[in-house]
XYZ file of C-alpha atoms in Angstrom:
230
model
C 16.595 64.824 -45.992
C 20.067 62.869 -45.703
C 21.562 66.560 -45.483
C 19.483 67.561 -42.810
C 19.870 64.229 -40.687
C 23.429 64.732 -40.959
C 23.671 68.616 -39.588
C 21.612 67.085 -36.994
C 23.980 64.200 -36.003
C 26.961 66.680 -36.295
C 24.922 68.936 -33.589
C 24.402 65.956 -31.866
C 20.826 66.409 -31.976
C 20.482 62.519 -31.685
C 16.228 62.916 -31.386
C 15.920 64.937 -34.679
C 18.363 62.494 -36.490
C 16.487 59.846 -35.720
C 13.040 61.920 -36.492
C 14.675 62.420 -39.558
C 15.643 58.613 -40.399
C 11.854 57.565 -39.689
C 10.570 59.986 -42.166
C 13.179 58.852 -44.198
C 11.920 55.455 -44.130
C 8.669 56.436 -44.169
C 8.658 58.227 -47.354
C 11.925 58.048 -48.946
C 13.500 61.497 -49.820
C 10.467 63.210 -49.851
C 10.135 65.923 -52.284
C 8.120 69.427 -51.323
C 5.610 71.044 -53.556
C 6.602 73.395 -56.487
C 5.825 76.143 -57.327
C 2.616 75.573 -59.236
C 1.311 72.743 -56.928
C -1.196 72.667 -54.797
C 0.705 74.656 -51.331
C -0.091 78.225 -52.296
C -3.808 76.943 -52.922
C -4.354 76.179 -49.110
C -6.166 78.112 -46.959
C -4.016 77.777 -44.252
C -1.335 79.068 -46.425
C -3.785 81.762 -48.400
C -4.629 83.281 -44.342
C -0.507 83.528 -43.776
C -0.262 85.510 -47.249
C -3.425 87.360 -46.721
C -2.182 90.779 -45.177
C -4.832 91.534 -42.234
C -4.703 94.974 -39.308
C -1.747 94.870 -37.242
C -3.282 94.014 -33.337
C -1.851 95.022 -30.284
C -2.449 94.258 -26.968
C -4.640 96.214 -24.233
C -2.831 97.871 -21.423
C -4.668 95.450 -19.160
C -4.268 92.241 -21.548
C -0.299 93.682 -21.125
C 0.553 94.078 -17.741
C -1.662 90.880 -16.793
C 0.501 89.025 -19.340
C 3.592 90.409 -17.802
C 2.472 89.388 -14.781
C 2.331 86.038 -15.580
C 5.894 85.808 -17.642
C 5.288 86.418 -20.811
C 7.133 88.609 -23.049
C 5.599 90.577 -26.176
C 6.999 90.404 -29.050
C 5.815 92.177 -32.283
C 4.975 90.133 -35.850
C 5.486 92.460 -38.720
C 4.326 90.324 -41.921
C 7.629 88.731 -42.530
C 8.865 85.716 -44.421
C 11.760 83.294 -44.856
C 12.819 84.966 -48.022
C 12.593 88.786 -46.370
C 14.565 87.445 -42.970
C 17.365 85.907 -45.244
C 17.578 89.178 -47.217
C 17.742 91.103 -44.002
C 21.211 88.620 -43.115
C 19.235 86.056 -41.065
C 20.646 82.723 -40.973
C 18.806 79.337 -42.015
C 20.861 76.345 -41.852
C 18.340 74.614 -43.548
C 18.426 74.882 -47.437
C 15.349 72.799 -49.552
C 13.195 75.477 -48.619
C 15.744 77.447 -51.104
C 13.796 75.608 -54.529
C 10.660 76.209 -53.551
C 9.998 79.927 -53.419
C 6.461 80.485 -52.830
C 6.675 78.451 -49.260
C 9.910 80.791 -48.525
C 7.558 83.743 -49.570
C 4.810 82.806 -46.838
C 4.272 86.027 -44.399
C 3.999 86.081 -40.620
C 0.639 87.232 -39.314
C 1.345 91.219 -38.086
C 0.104 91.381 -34.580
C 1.983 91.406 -31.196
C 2.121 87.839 -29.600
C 3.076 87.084 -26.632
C 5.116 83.589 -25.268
C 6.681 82.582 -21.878
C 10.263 81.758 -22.799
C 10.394 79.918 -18.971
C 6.641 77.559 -20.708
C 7.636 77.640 -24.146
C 6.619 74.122 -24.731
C 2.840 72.514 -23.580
C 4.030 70.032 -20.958
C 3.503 67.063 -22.505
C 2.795 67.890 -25.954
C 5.435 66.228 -27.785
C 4.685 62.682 -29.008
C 1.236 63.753 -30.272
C -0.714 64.255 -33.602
C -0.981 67.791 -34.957
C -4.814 67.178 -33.542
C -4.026 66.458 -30.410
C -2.218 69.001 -30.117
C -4.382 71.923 -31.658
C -6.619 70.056 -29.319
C -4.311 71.009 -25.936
C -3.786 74.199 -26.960
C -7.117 75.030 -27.975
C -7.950 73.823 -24.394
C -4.883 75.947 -22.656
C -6.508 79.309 -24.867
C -9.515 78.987 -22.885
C -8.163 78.622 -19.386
C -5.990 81.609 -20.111
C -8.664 83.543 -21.567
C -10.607 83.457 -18.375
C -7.860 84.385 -16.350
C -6.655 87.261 -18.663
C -9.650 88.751 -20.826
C -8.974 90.076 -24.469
C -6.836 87.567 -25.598
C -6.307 83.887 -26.633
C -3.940 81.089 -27.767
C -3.099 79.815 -31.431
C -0.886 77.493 -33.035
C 0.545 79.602 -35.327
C 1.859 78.867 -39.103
C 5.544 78.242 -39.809
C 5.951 82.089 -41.220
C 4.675 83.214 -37.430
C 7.294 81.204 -35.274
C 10.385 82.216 -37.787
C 9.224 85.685 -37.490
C 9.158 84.985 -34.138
C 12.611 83.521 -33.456
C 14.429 86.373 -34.625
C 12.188 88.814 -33.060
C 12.466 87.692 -29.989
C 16.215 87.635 -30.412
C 16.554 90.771 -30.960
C 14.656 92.025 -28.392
C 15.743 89.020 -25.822
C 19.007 88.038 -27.211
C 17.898 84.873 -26.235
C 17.487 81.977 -28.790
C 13.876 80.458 -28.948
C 14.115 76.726 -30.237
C 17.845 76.807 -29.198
C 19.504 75.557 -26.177
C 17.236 76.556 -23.299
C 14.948 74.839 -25.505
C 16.930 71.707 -26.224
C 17.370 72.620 -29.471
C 13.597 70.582 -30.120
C 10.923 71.856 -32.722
C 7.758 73.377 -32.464
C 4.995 71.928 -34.610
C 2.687 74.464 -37.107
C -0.022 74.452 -39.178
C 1.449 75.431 -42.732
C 1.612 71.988 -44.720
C 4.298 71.640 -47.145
C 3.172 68.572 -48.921
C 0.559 65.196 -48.892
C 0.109 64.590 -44.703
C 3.296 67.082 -43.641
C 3.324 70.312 -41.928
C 6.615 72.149 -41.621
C 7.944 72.396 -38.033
C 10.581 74.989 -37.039
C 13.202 74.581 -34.299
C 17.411 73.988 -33.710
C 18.229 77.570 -33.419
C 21.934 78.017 -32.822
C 23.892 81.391 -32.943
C 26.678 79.360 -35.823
C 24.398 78.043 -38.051
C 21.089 80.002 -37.502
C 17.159 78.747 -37.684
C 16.255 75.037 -38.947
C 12.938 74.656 -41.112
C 11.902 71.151 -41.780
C 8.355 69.089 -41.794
C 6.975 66.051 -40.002
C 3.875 64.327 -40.535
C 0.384 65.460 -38.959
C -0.450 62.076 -38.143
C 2.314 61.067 -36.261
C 4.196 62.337 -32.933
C 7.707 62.643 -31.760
C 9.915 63.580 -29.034
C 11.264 66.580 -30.329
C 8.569 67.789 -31.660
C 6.321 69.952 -29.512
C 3.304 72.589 -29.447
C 4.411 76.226 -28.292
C 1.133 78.646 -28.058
C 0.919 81.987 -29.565
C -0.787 84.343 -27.178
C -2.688 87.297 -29.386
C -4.947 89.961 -29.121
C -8.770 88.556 -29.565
């Protein structure tokens, strides 16, 4: 944790150094699961492993969607340990010890974001309930103006899958300047009352993979809808 506050500070990412000092004195160095605890057991995590029908988009659900600014960009079952084979950069290293968490697989379905809306307004500074709550909320109003699909909060395999998707078809960085380099919360917990969030993309150092607590908000850390195929 002391490592990661201090790439933040030399970024001069002042909001996630800070983040990263309360949930240092919150809970010391806090130490992720191993490998034989209880992480792969979830069934959060057991859905993100779980390979399921790749889903695409309608040719309605598409051009509405395009219509509205959002770009499509294609999940393909991906994971932190298959990116960093394939020469994708994570600046961010614990992940490194605990292989099964680095082994976690993207959903494979096409999902759609507004780079211009990444973030919920107003979502940051909330609980991970809250803000399942707003997006849960935001799926339905979109659902009635574009039938076939809705919104998710997706796991942390989904928006690292994501990021360098989205490059590549883009070459814009999600989570990265546009974005002021700020975090978007998930759903995979890493260990007690933590869920990993995923953010500070940078084209030197690459993607940043790091946790907060599901009971707490902060400034930098927001919720960022995945649009999918229903």
């Amino acid at each position: 944790m002391e490592r990661w506050i201090g790439e933040q500070v030399r970024r001069g990412n002042e909001p996630a150094a800070q983040m990263g000092r309360t949930l240092l004195n919150l809970y010391g160095d806090v130490a992720l699961p191993t490998p034989t605890s209880d992480l792969s057991q979830s069934p959060a995590n057991q859905k993100e492993v779980t390979p399921i029908e790749v889903r695409k988009f309608t040719d309605e659900a598409r051009e509405a969607l395009a219509k509205e600014g959002y770009v499509i960009d294609g999940l393909t079952g991906q994971s932190i340990a298959s990116l960093r084979l394939a020469g994708r950069k994570f600046w961010t290293t614990w992940h490194q010890e605990h292989p099964q968490f680095e082994a976690l697989a993207s959903m494979q379905s096409e999902v759609a974001i507004n780079p211009g809306k990444l973030w919920l307004p107003k979502s940051n500074n909330k609980t991970l309930a809250q803000q399942e709550q707003m997006i849960n909320k935001f799926s339905e109003d979109l659902s009635k103006k574009i039938p076939g699909v809705e919104a998710i909060m997706g796991g942390m395999a989904d928006y690292t899958d994501l990021a360098f998707a989205h490059l590549d078809q883009t070459g814009d960085y999600l989570f990265g300047e546009k974005n002021g380099y700020d975090y978007v919360r998930t759903n995979t917990p890493t260990v007690g009352t933590l869920v990993a969030i995923v953010g500070d993309f940078s084209p030197s150092d690459g993607l940043g993979v790091g946790h907060w607590d599901r009971g707490r908000g902060n400034g930098p850390v927001f919720a960022a809808p995945l649009v999918v195929p229903n």
